[in-house]
PDB file of C-alpha atoms in Angstrom:
ATOM      1  CA  UNK A 542      98.800  54.625 -88.814  1.00 89.00           C
ATOM      2  CA  UNK A 543      96.539  57.012 -90.691  1.00 93.00           C
ATOM      3  CA  UNK A 544      96.108  60.470 -89.184  1.00 96.00           C
ATOM      4  CA  UNK A 545      93.605  63.242 -89.832  1.00 97.00           C
ATOM      5  CA  UNK A 546      94.440  66.667 -88.432  1.00 98.00           C
ATOM      6  CA  UNK A 547      91.400  68.871 -87.735  1.00 98.00           C
ATOM      7  CA  UNK A 548      92.273  72.553 -87.264  1.00 97.00           C
ATOM      8  CA  UNK A 549      90.123  75.369 -85.874  1.00 94.00           C
ATOM      9  CA  UNK A 550      90.650  78.408 -88.134  1.00 93.00           C
ATOM     10  CA  UNK A 551      88.064  80.659 -86.486  1.00 90.00           C
ATOM     11  CA  UNK A 552      89.006  84.064 -85.089  1.00 88.00           C
ATOM     12  CA  UNK A 553      89.369  82.467 -81.655  1.00 88.00           C
ATOM     13  CA  UNK A 554      92.450  80.548 -82.813  1.00 91.00           C
ATOM     14  CA  UNK A 555      94.259  83.758 -83.737  1.00 90.00           C
ATOM     15  CA  UNK A 556      97.120  84.068 -86.209  1.00 91.00           C
ATOM     16  CA  UNK A 557      99.718  83.163 -83.564  1.00 93.00           C
ATOM     17  CA  UNK A 558      97.729  80.096 -82.543  1.00 93.00           C
ATOM     18  CA  UNK A 559      97.451  78.921 -86.148  1.00 95.00           C
ATOM     19  CA  UNK A 560     101.203  79.407 -86.576  1.00 96.00           C
ATOM     20  CA  UNK A 561     101.874  77.241 -83.506  1.00 96.00           C
ATOM     21  CA  UNK A 562      99.479  74.557 -84.762  1.00 97.00           C
ATOM     22  CA  UNK A 563     101.211  74.432 -88.152  1.00 97.00           C
ATOM     23  CA  UNK A 564     104.616  74.228 -86.444  1.00 97.00           C
ATOM     24  CA  UNK A 565     103.381  71.310 -84.320  1.00 97.00           C
ATOM     25  CA  UNK A 566     101.958  69.453 -87.327  1.00 97.00           C
ATOM     26  CA  UNK A 567     105.133  70.124 -89.312  1.00 96.00           C
ATOM     27  CA  UNK A 568     107.250  68.646 -86.517  1.00 96.00           C
ATOM     28  CA  UNK A 569     105.033  65.566 -86.200  1.00 94.00           C
ATOM     29  CA  UNK A 570     104.847  64.851 -89.929  1.00 94.00           C
ATOM     30  CA  UNK A 571     108.582  65.506 -90.303  1.00 91.00           C
ATOM     31  CA  UNK A 572     109.225  62.510 -88.027  1.00 92.00           C
ATOM     32  CA  UNK A 573     107.092  60.183 -90.167  1.00 91.00           C
ATOM     33  CA  UNK A 574     107.413  58.642 -93.600  1.00 90.00           C
ATOM     34  CA  UNK A 575     104.639  59.360 -96.095  1.00 91.00           C
ATOM     35  CA  UNK A 576     106.397  57.238 -98.747  1.00 87.00           C
ATOM     36  CA  UNK A 577     104.029  54.371 -99.635  1.00 87.00           C
ATOM     37  CA  UNK A 578     107.076  52.226-100.491  1.00 86.00           C
ATOM     38  CA  UNK A 579     108.157  52.404 -96.849  1.00 86.00           C
ATOM     39  CA  UNK A 580     106.970  49.471 -94.743  1.00 85.00           C
ATOM     40  CA  UNK A 581     105.690  51.746 -91.956  1.00 87.00           C
ATOM     41  CA  UNK A 582     104.375  54.699 -93.889  1.00 89.00           C
ATOM     42  CA  UNK A 583     101.681  57.060 -92.694  1.00 92.00           C
ATOM     43  CA  UNK A 584      98.781  58.611 -94.576  1.00 93.00           C
ATOM     44  CA  UNK A 585      97.912  62.125 -93.462  1.00 95.00           C
ATOM     45  CA  UNK A 586      94.848  64.268 -94.126  1.00 96.00           C
ATOM     46  CA  UNK A 587      94.075  67.788 -92.978  1.00 98.00           C
ATOM     47  CA  UNK A 588      90.722  69.524 -92.439  1.00 98.00           C
ATOM     48  CA  UNK A 589      90.061  73.073 -91.310  1.00 96.00           C
ATOM     49  CA  UNK A 590      86.870  74.260 -89.684  1.00 93.00           C
ATOM     50  CA  UNK A 591      85.152  77.311 -88.248  1.00 90.00           C
ATOM     51  CA  UNK A 592      81.483  77.674 -89.129  1.00 89.00           C
ATOM     52  CA  UNK A 593      82.087  75.271 -92.062  1.00 91.00           C
ATOM     53  CA  UNK A 594      84.538  72.418 -92.595  1.00 94.00           C
ATOM     54  CA  UNK A 595      86.847  72.076 -95.589  1.00 96.00           C
ATOM     55  CA  UNK A 596      89.251  69.334 -96.610  1.00 97.00           C
ATOM     56  CA  UNK A 597      92.626  70.928 -97.305  1.00 97.00           C
ATOM     57  CA  UNK A 598      94.827  67.854 -97.855  1.00 96.00           C
ATOM     58  CA  UNK A 599      93.470  64.421 -98.753  1.00 94.00           C
ATOM     59  CA  UNK A 600      95.418  61.357 -97.564  1.00 89.00           C
ATOM     60  CA  UNK A 601      96.329  60.491-101.149  1.00 82.00           C
ATOM     61  CA  UNK A 602      97.793  63.951-101.861  1.00 89.00           C
ATOM     62  CA  UNK A 603     101.270  63.278-100.461  1.00 91.00           C
ATOM     63  CA  UNK A 604     103.912  60.566-100.570  1.00 90.00           C
ATOM     64  CA  UNK A 605     106.684  62.822 -99.287  1.00 90.00           C
ATOM     65  CA  UNK A 606     106.720  64.585 -95.923  1.00 91.00           C
ATOM     66  CA  UNK A 607     108.791  67.488 -97.280  1.00 92.00           C
ATOM     67  CA  UNK A 608     106.142  68.316 -99.900  1.00 93.00           C
ATOM     68  CA  UNK A 609     103.456  68.110 -97.236  1.00 94.00           C
ATOM     69  CA  UNK A 610     105.341  70.550 -95.020  1.00 94.00           C
ATOM     70  CA  UNK A 611     105.955  73.007 -97.867  1.00 95.00           C
ATOM     71  CA  UNK A 612     102.238  73.037 -98.673  1.00 95.00           C
ATOM     72  CA  UNK A 613     101.325  73.294 -94.994  1.00 96.00           C
ATOM     73  CA  UNK A 614     103.184  76.618 -94.866  1.00 96.00           C
ATOM     74  CA  UNK A 615     102.284  77.940 -98.332  1.00 95.00           C
ATOM     75  CA  UNK A 616      98.675  76.882 -98.972  1.00 94.00           C
ATOM     76  CA  UNK A 617      96.581  80.066 -99.055  1.00 93.00           C
ATOM     77  CA  UNK A 618      93.698  78.303 -97.295  1.00 92.00           C
ATOM     78  CA  UNK A 619      95.915  77.970 -94.217  1.00 93.00           C
ATOM     79  CA  UNK A 620      97.544  81.395 -94.451  1.00 90.00           C
ATOM     80  CA  UNK A 621      95.444  82.987 -91.732  1.00 86.00           C
ATOM     81  CA  UNK A 622      92.416  82.538 -89.521  1.00 86.00           C
ATOM     82  CA  UNK A 623      89.041  83.920 -90.540  1.00 79.00           C
ATOM     83  CA  UNK A 624      88.985  87.074 -88.429  1.00 75.00           C
ATOM     84  CA  UNK A 625      85.342  87.664 -89.397  1.00 71.00           C
ATOM     85  CA  UNK A 626      84.178  84.289 -88.144  1.00 65.00           C
ATOM     86  CA  UNK A 627      83.648  83.787 -84.417  1.00 72.00           C
ATOM     87  CA  UNK A 628      81.339  80.802 -84.860  1.00 77.00           C
ATOM     88  CA  UNK A 629      83.000  77.441 -84.303  1.00 86.00           C
ATOM     89  CA  UNK A 630      81.417  74.122 -85.239  1.00 88.00           C
ATOM     90  CA  UNK A 631      83.773  71.316 -84.232  1.00 91.00           C
ATOM     91  CA  UNK A 632      81.094  68.767 -85.110  1.00 93.00           C
ATOM     92  CA  UNK A 633      81.383  69.677 -88.807  1.00 94.00           C
ATOM     93  CA  UNK A 634      85.140  69.116 -88.651  1.00 95.00           C
ATOM     94  CA  UNK A 635      84.682  65.749 -86.955  1.00 96.00           C
ATOM     95  CA  UNK A 636      82.036  64.631 -89.468  1.00 97.00           C
ATOM     96  CA  UNK A 637      84.436  65.485 -92.296  1.00 96.00           C
ATOM     97  CA  UNK A 638      87.238  63.639 -90.466  1.00 97.00           C
ATOM     98  CA  UNK A 639      85.026  60.539 -90.130  1.00 96.00           C
ATOM     99  CA  UNK A 640      84.345  60.634 -93.878  1.00 95.00           C
ATOM    100  CA  UNK A 641      88.045  60.928 -94.580  1.00 96.00           C
ATOM    101  CA  UNK A 642      88.927  58.074 -92.225  1.00 93.00           C
ATOM    102  CA  UNK A 643      86.371  55.902 -94.005  1.00 91.00           C
ATOM    103  CA  UNK A 644      88.228  56.411 -97.279  1.00 90.00           C
ATOM    104  CA  UNK A 645      91.635  55.542 -95.827  1.00 88.00           C
ATOM    105  CA  UNK A 646      93.369  52.168 -95.699  1.00 88.00           C
ATOM    106  CA  UNK A 647      91.582  49.237 -94.108  1.00 90.00           C
ATOM    107  CA  UNK A 648      93.277  47.315 -91.319  1.00 90.00           C
ATOM    108  CA  UNK A 649      95.413  50.287 -90.269  1.00 91.00           C
ATOM    109  CA  UNK A 650      95.070  52.108 -86.961  1.00 94.00           C
ATOM    110  CA  UNK A 651      93.604  55.573 -87.312  1.00 95.00           C
ATOM    111  CA  UNK A 652      93.800  58.756 -85.284  1.00 95.00           C
ATOM    112  CA  UNK A 653      92.134  62.156 -85.346  1.00 97.00           C
ATOM    113  CA  UNK A 654      94.131  65.040 -83.881  1.00 97.00           C
ATOM    114  CA  UNK A 655      92.025  68.115 -83.103  1.00 97.00           C
ATOM    115  CA  UNK A 656      93.518  71.569 -82.643  1.00 96.00           C
ATOM    116  CA  UNK A 657      90.756  73.716 -81.156  1.00 93.00           C
ATOM    117  CA  UNK A 658      90.873  77.214 -79.707  1.00 88.00           C
ATOM    118  CA  UNK A 659      87.542  76.468 -78.049  1.00 71.00           C
ATOM    119  CA  UNK A 660      84.575  74.150 -78.396  1.00 61.00           C
ATOM    120  CA  UNK A 661      81.015  73.831 -77.191  1.00 57.00           C
TER     121      UNK A 661
END
């Protein structure tokens, strides 16, 4: 399976909410194999959004779940929510996720997991 995580990083998510989201993603990815030499490996991408969407991790960035989890907790782009940004545009995150899914492996099931504080 190929998975794209889409995370709301607007002020509405809050620092505690973002911490819980990262813990959830870390737990999920820790139970998978990102090693392409493994018969049942997973490709994982991660996008953040508020009033804009940004790809943080491309599916090709990782072949080891431990490296993914280290970066999940240390990447400055995921260090905190944007306290100055109340606007949330989930559509931008989903459009970016669709682009990412289109670049992933053919013939493999795909999933988008959205973590949203709110949506309209």
